Coordinates of C-alpha atoms and ligand atoms in Angstrom, one line a residue:
X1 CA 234.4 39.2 -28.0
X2 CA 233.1 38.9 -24.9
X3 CA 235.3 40.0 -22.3
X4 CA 235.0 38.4 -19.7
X5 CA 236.1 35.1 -21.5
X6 CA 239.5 37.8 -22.0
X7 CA 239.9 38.5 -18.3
X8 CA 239.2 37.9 -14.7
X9 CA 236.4 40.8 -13.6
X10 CA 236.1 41.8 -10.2
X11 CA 233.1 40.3 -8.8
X12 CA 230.3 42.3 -7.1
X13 CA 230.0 42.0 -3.4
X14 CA 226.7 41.0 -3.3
X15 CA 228.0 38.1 -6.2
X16 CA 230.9 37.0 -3.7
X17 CA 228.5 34.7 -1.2
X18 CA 226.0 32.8 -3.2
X19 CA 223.0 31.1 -2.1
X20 CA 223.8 27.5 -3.1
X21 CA 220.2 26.4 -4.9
X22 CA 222.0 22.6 -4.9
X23 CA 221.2 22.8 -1.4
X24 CA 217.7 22.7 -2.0
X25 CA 215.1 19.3 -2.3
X26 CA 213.5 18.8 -5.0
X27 CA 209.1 19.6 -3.0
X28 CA 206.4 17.8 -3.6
X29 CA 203.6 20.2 -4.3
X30 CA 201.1 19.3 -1.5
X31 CA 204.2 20.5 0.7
X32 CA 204.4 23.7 -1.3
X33 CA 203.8 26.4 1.4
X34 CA 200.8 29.4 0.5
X35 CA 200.6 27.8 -3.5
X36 CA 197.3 28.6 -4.2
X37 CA 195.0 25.5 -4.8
X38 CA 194.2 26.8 -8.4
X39 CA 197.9 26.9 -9.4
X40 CA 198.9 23.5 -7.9
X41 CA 195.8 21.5 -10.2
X42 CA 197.2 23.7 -13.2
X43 CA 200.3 21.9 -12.4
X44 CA 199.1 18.8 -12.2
X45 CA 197.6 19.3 -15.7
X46 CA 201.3 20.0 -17.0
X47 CA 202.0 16.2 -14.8
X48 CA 204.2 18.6 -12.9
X49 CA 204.4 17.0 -9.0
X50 CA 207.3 18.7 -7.9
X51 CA 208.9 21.6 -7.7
X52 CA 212.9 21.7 -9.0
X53 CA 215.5 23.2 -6.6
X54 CA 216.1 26.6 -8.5
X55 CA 212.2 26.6 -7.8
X56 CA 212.4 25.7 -4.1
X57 CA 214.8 28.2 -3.2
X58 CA 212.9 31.2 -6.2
X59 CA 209.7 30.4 -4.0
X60 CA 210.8 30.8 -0.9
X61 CA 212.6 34.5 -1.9
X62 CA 209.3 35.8 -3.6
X63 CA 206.1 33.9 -1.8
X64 CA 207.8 32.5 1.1
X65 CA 209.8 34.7 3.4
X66 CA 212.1 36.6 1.1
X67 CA 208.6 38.3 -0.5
X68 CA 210.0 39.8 -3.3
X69 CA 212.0 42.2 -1.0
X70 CA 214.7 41.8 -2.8
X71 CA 215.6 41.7 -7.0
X72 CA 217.2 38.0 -7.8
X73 CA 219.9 37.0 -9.5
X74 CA 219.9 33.5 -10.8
X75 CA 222.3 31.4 -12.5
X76 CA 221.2 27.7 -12.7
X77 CA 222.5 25.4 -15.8
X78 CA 220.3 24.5 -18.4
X79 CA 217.3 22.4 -18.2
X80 CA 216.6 23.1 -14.4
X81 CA 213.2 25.0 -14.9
X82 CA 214.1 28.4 -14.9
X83 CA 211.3 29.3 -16.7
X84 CA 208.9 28.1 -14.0
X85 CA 210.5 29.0 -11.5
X86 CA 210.1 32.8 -12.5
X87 CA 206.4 31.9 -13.7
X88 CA 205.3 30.3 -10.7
X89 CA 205.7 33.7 -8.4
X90 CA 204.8 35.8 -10.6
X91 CA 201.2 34.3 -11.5
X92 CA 200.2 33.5 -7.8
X93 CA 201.6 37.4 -6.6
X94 CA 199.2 38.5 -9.6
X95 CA 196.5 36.6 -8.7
X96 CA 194.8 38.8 -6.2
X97 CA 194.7 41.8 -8.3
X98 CA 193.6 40.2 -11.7
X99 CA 190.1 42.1 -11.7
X100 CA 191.6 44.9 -13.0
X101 CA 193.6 44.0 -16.4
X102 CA 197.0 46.0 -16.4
X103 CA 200.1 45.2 -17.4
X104 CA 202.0 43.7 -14.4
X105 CA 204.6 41.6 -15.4
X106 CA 207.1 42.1 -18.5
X107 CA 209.4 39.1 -19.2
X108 CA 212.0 39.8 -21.4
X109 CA 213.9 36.9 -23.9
X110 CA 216.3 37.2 -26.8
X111 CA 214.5 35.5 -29.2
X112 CA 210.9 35.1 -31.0
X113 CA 211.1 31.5 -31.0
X114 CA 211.9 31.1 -27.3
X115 CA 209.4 34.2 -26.3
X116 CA 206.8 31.6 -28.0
X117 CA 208.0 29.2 -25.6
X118 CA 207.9 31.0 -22.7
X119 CA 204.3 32.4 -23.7
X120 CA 203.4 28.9 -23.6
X121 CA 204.3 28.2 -20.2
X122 CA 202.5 31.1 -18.9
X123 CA 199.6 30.3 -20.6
X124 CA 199.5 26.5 -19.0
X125 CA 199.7 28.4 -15.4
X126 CA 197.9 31.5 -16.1
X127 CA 195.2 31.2 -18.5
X128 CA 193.2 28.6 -16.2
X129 CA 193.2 31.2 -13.2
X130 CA 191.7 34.2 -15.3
X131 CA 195.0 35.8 -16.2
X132 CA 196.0 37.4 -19.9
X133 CA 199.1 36.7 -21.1
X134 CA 200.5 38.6 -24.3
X135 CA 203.5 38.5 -26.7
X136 CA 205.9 41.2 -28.2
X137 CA 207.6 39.6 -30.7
X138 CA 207.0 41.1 -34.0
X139 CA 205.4 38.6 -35.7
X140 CA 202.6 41.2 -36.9
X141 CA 202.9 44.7 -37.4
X142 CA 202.8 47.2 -34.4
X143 CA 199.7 48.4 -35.1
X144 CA 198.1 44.8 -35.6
X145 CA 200.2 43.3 -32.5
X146 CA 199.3 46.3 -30.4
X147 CA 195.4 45.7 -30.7
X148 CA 196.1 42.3 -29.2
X149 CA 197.4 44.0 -26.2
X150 CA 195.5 47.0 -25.4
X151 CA 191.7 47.8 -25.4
X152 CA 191.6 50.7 -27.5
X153 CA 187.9 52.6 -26.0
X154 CA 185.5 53.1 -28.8
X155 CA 187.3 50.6 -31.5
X156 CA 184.0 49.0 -31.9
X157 CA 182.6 52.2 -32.9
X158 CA 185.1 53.4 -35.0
X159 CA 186.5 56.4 -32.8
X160 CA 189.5 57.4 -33.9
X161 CA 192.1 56.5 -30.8
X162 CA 194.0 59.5 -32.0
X163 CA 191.4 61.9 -30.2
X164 CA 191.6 60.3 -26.6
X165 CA 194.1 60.7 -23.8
X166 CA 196.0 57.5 -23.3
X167 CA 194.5 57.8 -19.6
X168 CA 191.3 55.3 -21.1
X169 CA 193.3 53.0 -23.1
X170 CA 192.9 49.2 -21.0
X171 CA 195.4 46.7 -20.7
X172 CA 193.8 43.1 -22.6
X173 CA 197.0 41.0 -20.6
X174 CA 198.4 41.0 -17.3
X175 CA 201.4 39.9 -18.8
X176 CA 203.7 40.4 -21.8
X177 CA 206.7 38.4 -22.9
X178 CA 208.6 40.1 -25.3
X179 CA 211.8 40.7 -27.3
X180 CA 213.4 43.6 -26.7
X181 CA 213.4 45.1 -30.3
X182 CA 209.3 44.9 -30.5
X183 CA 209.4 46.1 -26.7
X184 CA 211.2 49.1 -27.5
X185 CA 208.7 50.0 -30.6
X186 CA 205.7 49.7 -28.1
X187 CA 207.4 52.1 -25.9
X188 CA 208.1 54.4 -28.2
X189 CA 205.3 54.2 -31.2
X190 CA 202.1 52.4 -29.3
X191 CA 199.5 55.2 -27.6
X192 CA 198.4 53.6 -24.5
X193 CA 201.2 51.2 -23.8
X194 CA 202.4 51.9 -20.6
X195 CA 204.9 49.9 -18.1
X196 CA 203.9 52.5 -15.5
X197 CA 201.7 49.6 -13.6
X198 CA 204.6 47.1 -13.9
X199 CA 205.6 45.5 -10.6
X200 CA 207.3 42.7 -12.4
X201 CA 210.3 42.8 -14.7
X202 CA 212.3 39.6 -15.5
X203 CA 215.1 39.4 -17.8
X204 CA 215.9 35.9 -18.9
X205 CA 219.0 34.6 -21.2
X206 CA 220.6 37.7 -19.1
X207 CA 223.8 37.3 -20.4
X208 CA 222.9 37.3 -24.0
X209 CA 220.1 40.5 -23.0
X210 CA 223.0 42.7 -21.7
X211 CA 225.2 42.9 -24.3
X212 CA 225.8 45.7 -26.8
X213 CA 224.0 44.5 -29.1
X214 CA 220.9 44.6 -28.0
X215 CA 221.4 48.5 -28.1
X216 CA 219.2 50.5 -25.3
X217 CA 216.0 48.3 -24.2
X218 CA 216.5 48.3 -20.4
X219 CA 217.4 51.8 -19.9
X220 CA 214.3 52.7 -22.2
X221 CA 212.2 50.3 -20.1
X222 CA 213.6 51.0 -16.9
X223 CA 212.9 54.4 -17.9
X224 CA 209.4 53.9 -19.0
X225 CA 208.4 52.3 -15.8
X226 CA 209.3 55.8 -13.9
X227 CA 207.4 58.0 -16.0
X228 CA 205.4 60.6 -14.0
X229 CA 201.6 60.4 -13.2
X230 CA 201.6 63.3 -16.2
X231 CA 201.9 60.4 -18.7
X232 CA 198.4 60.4 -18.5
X233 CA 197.7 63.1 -20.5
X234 CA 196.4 65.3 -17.1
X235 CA 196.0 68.5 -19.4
X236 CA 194.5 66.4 -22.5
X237 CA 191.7 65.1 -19.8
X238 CA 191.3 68.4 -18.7
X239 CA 191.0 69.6 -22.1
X240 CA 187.7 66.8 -22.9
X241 CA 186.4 68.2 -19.9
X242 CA 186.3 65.0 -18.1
X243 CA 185.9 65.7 -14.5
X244 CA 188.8 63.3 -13.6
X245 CA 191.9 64.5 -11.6
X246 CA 194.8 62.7 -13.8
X247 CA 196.1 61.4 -10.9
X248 CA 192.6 59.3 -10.1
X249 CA 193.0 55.7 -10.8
X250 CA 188.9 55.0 -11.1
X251 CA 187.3 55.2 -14.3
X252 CA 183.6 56.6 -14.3
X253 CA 182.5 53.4 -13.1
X254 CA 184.7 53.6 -10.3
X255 CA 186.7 50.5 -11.3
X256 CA 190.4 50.6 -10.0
X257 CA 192.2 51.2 -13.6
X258 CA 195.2 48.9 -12.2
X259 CA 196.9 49.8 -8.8
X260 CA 199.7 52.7 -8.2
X261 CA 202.6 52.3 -9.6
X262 CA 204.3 49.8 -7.7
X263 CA 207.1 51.5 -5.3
X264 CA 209.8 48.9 -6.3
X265 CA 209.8 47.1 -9.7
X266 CA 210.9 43.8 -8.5
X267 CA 213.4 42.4 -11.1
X268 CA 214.3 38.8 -11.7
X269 CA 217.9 38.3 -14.2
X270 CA 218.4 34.4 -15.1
X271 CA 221.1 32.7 -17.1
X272 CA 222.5 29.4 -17.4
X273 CA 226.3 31.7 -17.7
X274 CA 224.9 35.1 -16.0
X275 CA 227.6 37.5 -16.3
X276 CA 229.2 38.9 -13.7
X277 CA 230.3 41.8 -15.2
X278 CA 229.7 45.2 -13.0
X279 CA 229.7 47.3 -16.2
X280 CA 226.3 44.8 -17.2
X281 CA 225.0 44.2 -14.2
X282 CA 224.4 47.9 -12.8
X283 CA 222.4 48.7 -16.3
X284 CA 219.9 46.8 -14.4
X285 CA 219.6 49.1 -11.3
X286 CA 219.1 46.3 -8.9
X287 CA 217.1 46.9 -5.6
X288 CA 219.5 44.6 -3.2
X289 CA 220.4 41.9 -5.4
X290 CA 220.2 38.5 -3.7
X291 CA 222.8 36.0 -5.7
X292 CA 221.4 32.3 -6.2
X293 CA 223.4 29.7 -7.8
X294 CA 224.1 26.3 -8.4
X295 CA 226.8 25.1 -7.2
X296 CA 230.6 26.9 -6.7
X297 CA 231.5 27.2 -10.1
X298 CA 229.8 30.0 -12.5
X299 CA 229.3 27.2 -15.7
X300 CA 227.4 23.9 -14.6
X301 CA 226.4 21.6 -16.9
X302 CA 223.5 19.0 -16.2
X303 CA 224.2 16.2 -13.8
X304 CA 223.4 13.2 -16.1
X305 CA 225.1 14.9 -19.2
X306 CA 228.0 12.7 -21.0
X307 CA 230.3 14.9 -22.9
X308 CA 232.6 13.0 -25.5
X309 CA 235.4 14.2 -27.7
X310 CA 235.4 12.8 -31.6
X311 CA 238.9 13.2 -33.0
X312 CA 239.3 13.5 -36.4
X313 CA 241.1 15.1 -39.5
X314 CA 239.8 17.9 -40.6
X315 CA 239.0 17.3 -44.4
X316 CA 237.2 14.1 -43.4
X317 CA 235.1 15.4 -40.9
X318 CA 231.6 15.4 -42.7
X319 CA 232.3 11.5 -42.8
X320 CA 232.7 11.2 -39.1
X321 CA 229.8 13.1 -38.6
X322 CA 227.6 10.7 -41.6
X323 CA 229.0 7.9 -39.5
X324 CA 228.0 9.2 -35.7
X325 CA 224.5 10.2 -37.1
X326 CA 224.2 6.7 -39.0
X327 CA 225.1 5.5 -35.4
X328 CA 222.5 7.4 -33.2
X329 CA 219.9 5.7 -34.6
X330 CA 216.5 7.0 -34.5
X331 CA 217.2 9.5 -31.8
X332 CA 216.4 13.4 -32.2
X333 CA 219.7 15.3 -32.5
X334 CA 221.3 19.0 -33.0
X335 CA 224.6 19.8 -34.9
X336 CA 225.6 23.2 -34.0
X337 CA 228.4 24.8 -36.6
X338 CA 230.2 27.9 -35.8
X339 CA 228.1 30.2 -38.0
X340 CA 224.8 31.0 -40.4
X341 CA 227.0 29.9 -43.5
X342 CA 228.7 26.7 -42.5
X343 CA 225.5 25.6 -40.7
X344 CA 223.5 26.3 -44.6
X345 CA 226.7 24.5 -46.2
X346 CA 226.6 21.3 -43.8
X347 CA 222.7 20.9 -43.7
X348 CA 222.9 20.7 -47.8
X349 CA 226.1 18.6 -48.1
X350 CA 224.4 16.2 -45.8
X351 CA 221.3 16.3 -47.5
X352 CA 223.3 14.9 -50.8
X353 CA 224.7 12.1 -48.7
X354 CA 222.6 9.4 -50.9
X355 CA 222.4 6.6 -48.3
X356 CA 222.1 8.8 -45.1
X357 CA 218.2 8.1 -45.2
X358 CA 217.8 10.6 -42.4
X359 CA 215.5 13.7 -42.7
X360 CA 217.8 16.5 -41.7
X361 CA 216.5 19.9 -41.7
X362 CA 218.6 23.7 -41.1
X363 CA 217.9 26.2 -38.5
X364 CA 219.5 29.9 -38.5
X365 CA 218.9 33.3 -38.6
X366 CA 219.8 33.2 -42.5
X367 CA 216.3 32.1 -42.9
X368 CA 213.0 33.8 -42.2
X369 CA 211.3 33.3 -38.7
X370 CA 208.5 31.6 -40.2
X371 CA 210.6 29.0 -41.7
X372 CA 212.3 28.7 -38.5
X373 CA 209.1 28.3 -36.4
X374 CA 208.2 26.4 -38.5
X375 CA 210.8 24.1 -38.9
X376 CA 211.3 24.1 -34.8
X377 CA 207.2 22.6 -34.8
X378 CA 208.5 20.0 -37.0
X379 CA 211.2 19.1 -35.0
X380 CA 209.3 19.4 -31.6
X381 CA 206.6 16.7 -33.3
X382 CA 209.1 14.9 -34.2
X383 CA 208.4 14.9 -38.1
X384 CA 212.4 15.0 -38.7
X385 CA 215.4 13.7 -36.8
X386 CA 218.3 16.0 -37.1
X387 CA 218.1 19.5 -37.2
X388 CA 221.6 21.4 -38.1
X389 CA 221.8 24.7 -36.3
X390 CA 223.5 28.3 -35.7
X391 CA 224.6 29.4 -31.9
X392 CA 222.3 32.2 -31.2
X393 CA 219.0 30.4 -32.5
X394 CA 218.7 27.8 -30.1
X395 CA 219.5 29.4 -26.7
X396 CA 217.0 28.5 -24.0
X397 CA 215.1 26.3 -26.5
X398 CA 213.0 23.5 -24.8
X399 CA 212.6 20.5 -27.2
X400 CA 211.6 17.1 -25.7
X401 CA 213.3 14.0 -26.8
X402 CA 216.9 15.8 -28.1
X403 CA 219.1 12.9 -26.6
X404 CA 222.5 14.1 -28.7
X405 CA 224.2 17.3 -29.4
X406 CA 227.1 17.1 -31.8
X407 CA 229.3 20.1 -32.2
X408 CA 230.5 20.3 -35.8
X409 CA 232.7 22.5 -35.4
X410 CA 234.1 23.0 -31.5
X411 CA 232.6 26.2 -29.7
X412 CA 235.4 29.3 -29.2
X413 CA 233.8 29.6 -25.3
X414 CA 232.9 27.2 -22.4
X415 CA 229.5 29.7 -22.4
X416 CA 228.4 28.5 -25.9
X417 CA 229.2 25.1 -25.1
X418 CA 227.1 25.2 -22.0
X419 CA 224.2 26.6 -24.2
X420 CA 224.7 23.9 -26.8
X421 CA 224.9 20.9 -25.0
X422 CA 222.0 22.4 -23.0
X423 CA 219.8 21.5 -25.8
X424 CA 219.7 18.0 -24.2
X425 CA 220.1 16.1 -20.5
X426 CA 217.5 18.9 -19.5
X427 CA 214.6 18.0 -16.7
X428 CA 216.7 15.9 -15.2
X429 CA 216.6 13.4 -18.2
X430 CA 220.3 11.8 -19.8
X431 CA 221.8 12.9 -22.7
X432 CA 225.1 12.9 -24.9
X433 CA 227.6 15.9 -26.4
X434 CA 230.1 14.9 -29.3
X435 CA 232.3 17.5 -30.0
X436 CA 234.6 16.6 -33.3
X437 CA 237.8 18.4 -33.3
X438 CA 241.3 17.8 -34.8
X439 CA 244.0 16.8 -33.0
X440 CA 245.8 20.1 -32.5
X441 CA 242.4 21.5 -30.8
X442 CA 242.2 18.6 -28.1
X443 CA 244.2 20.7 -25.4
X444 CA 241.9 23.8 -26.2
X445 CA 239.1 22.0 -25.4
X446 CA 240.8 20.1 -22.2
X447 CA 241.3 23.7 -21.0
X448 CA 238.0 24.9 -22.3
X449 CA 236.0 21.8 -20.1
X450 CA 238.0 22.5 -17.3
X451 CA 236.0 25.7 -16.6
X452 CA 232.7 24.2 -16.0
X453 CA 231.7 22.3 -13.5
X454 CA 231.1 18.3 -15.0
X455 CA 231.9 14.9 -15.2
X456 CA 235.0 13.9 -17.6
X457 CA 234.8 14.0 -21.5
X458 CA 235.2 11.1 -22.5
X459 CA 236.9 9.5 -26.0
X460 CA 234.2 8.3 -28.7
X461 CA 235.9 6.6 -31.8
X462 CA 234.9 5.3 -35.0
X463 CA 235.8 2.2 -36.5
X464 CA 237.9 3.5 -39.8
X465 CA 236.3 0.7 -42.1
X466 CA 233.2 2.4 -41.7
X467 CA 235.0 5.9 -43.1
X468 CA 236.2 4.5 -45.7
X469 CA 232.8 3.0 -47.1
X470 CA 231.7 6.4 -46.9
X471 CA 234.4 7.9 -48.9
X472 CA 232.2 7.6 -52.7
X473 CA 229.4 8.5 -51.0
X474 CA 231.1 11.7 -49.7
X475 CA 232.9 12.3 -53.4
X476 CA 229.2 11.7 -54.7
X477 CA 227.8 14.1 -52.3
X478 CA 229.9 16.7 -53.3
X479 CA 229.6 16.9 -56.8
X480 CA 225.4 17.0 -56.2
X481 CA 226.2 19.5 -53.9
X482 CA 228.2 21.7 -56.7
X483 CA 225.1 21.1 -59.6
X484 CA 222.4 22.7 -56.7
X485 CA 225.1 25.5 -56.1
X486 CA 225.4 26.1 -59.8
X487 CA 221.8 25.5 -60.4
X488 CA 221.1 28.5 -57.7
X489 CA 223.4 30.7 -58.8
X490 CA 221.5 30.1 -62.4
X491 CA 218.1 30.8 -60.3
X492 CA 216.7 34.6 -59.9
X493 CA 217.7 35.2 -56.2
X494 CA 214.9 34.0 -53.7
X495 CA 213.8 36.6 -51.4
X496 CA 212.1 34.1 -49.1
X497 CA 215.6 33.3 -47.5
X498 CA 214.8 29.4 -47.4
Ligands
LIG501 N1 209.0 21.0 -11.7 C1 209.1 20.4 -12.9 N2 208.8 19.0 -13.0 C2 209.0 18.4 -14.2 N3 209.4 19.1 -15.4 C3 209.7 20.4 -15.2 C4 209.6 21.1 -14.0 N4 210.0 22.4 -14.2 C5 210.3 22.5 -15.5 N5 210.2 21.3 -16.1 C6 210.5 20.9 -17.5 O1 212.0 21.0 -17.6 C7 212.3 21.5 -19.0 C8 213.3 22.6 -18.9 O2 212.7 23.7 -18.3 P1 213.2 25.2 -18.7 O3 213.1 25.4 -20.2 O4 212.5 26.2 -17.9 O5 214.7 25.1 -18.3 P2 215.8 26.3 -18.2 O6 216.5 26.2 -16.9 O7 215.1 27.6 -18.5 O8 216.7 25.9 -19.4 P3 217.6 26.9 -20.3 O9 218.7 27.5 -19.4 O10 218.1 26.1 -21.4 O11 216.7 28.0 -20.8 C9 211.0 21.9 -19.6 O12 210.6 20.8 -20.5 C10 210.0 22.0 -18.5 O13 208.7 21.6 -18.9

């Protein structure tokens, strides 16, 4: 449980006095102070012509007068271009030194799916001005993923990279995104992956990043990026009789093998709900932490988001939901249930609704990421409608055109309700939330609603008569739904986890 939906936690002092981002104007980008030429047409090829607030107010902190002196904490709802506004610093501050190809910049992310997404915005910004961006994700093994990163010397001819010092292995990226399982096996397994160079670190979905569960990637990154000059291998140079002093940072052709380790990793820690948690927030060994925020309250949902409440009993709820879905039309749409199981359960039972005619497709962590990526493609082009989805797969997912969000089954914290209804009204576009609940849960989610920041929830009802011409349908449903359960249980289990 996370605790501090349990109890009030004392707040930092350097949490206490926010900068307001609300405060800031949306910029044109021909008024963008010191953005490099390059990085304003790249832009323009995204049809990007202004900068977001939370981008105003990150520019002026790391390129603008702030300069990076200080690490930035950021808690901006959903939807309001986080991901650039981290991006956008990071690439022009990297531009000056992207002769030499070392690692510079590690952004962190809880999941594969949204690392890919992040990837991609980099790429749109960074490829076009000569940078490398690379991905951590395990979607290959180590040894495969870490050739995409690192120039191993001598792979063309075959020379064993056992034999050399890690001192003349080459970055391929000036950037990695990664999740922090992957991360953790580069640190430990991969010869030649270093962080020491990193001046860079940003940990995005911070909330979800510094929990327990994602066991001990800062402090083994944090740690990694501290390591002595030693790391190099000094003796192991000496011993192949190299004349280079470990501590040299020129190769025999005197190129710069990537600058000093920086004196200050700058960090950047984002969040649509950042914690604020001291117990969390010191893992992260902050350099002067600068708080920016939107608005007073610590959950803010999107301005032209309409929240509604769908009130219904509980054994007929698949009908209201047949009926709302029947009722949105052609419209993309996520159904969030409360876990892996129900979420396999409701995509099924809806697929055996005979006269739903609407291509509904499930996404969770029950199946394997390949299927998942490859059902979010789908969804992104637009080849089905509905997708039916588990909380922790969809946090800080970007997919354009979701107008609704219906929650099956009503979220336990204001957090995951912020996440979910996230999904849509992002980029400043509209969007809707249905949230179906009986009517003993409509004062826990009046009291739920009241912690975030947004306009009122509103009643959405549905006209009984058009229940009750779905009841055969539903009876029908279910008995198809019983003859694939029996006929799977008859099956040899599928390891593919479909
Ligand atoms: N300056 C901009 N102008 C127009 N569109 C933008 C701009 N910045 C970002 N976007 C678009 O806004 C959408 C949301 O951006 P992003 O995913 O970075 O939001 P976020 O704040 O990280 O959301 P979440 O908290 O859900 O992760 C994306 O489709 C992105 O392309």
């Amino acid at each position: 449980m996370d605790k501090e939906n349990q109890q009030s936690v004392p707040v930092l002092p350097w949490m206490r006095h926010p900068v307001d981002v609300t405060r800031c104007e949306q910029l044109s980008l021909r008024r963008v102070p010191f953005l490099d030429r390059r990085l304003k047409s790249a832009l323009e090829n995204m049809e990007i012509s202004n900068l977001f607030p939370v981008q105003v107010a990150l520019w002026q902190e790391t390129i603008g007068p702030g300069n990076f002196e200080r690490d930035l904490c950021i808690n901006s709802p959903t939807g309001s271009g986080k991901t650039l506004a981290y991006a956008l610093p990071i690439v022009q501050k990297l531009l000056p030194t992207s002769t030499v190809k070392c690692l510079r910049a590690l952004v962190v992310v809880p999941t594969r799916d949204l690392a890919l997404q992040v990837k991609q915005v980099f790429d749109a910004i960074a490829l076009p001005l000569g940078l490398r961006v690379g991905l951590a994700v395990g979607q290959s093994s180590v040894a495969d993923e870490i050739s995409s990163l690192i120039y191993l010397p001598g792979e063309e001819e075959g020379v064993d990279p056992g034999f050399l010092s890690p001192f003349w292995f080459q970055s391929k990226v000036d950037i990695l995104v990664a999740t922090p399982g992957r991360l953790v096996d580069h640190v430990n397994l991969s010869r030649g992956f270093t962080l020491k160079h990193l001046h860079y670190l940003v940990v995005d979905e911070a909330d979800r990043l510094l929990r327990e569960d994602y066991q001990s990637w800062l402090p083994t990154v944090l740690k990694s990026t501290q390591s002595s000059n030693n790391d190099y291998g000094g003796d192991d140079v000496f011993q192949l009789g190299f004349p280079y002093s470990p501590w040299s940072r020129r190769t025999c052709s005197g190129v710069e093998r990537g600058s000093n380790p920086h004196s200050r990793l700058a960090k950047v820690v984002l969040s649509a709900t950042l914690t604020r948690d001291p117990g969390r927030l010191v893992k992260l060994n902050l350099h002067h932490p600068l708080f920016l925020s939107a608005g007073k309250m610590r959950y803010r949902l999107p301005e032209n988001l309409e929240s509604f409440k769908l009130i219904c009993e509980r054994k007929v709820k698949p009908l209201y939901l047949v009926a709302l879905l029947k009722s949105l039309g052609e419209e993309k749409c996520i159904v969030f249930t409360r876990s892996v199981d129900s979420t396999h359960r409701l995509c099924n039972l809806l697929n055996c609704f005979g006269d739903l005619q609407i291509d509904i497709k499930e996404y969770s962590g029950r199946q394997h990421q390949r299927v998942r990526s490859k059902t979010l493609n789908e969804f992104r082009k637009g080849q089905f409608q509905v997708l039916v989805s588990s909380d922790a797969m969809t946090r800080g997912m970007d997919v354009e055109g979701v107008r609704n969000v219906i929650n099956y089954d009503m979220p336990k914290y204001i957090k995951t309700y912020v996440h979910r209804a996230g999904r849509t009204a992002r980029a400043g576009q509209t969007g809707r939330c249905f949230t179906l609940m009986s009517n003993d849960e409509v004062g826990r989610f009046k009291r739920l609603m009241k912690k975030a920041e947004a306009s009122a929830c509103l009643e959405h009802t549905v006209p009984s008569h058009l229940i009750e011409e779905l009841h055969s349908t539903y009876q029908s449903a279910l008995s198809k739904l019983k003859e694939i359960i029996l006929e799977n249980r008859r099956k040899p289990k599928d390891k593919s986890c479909q």
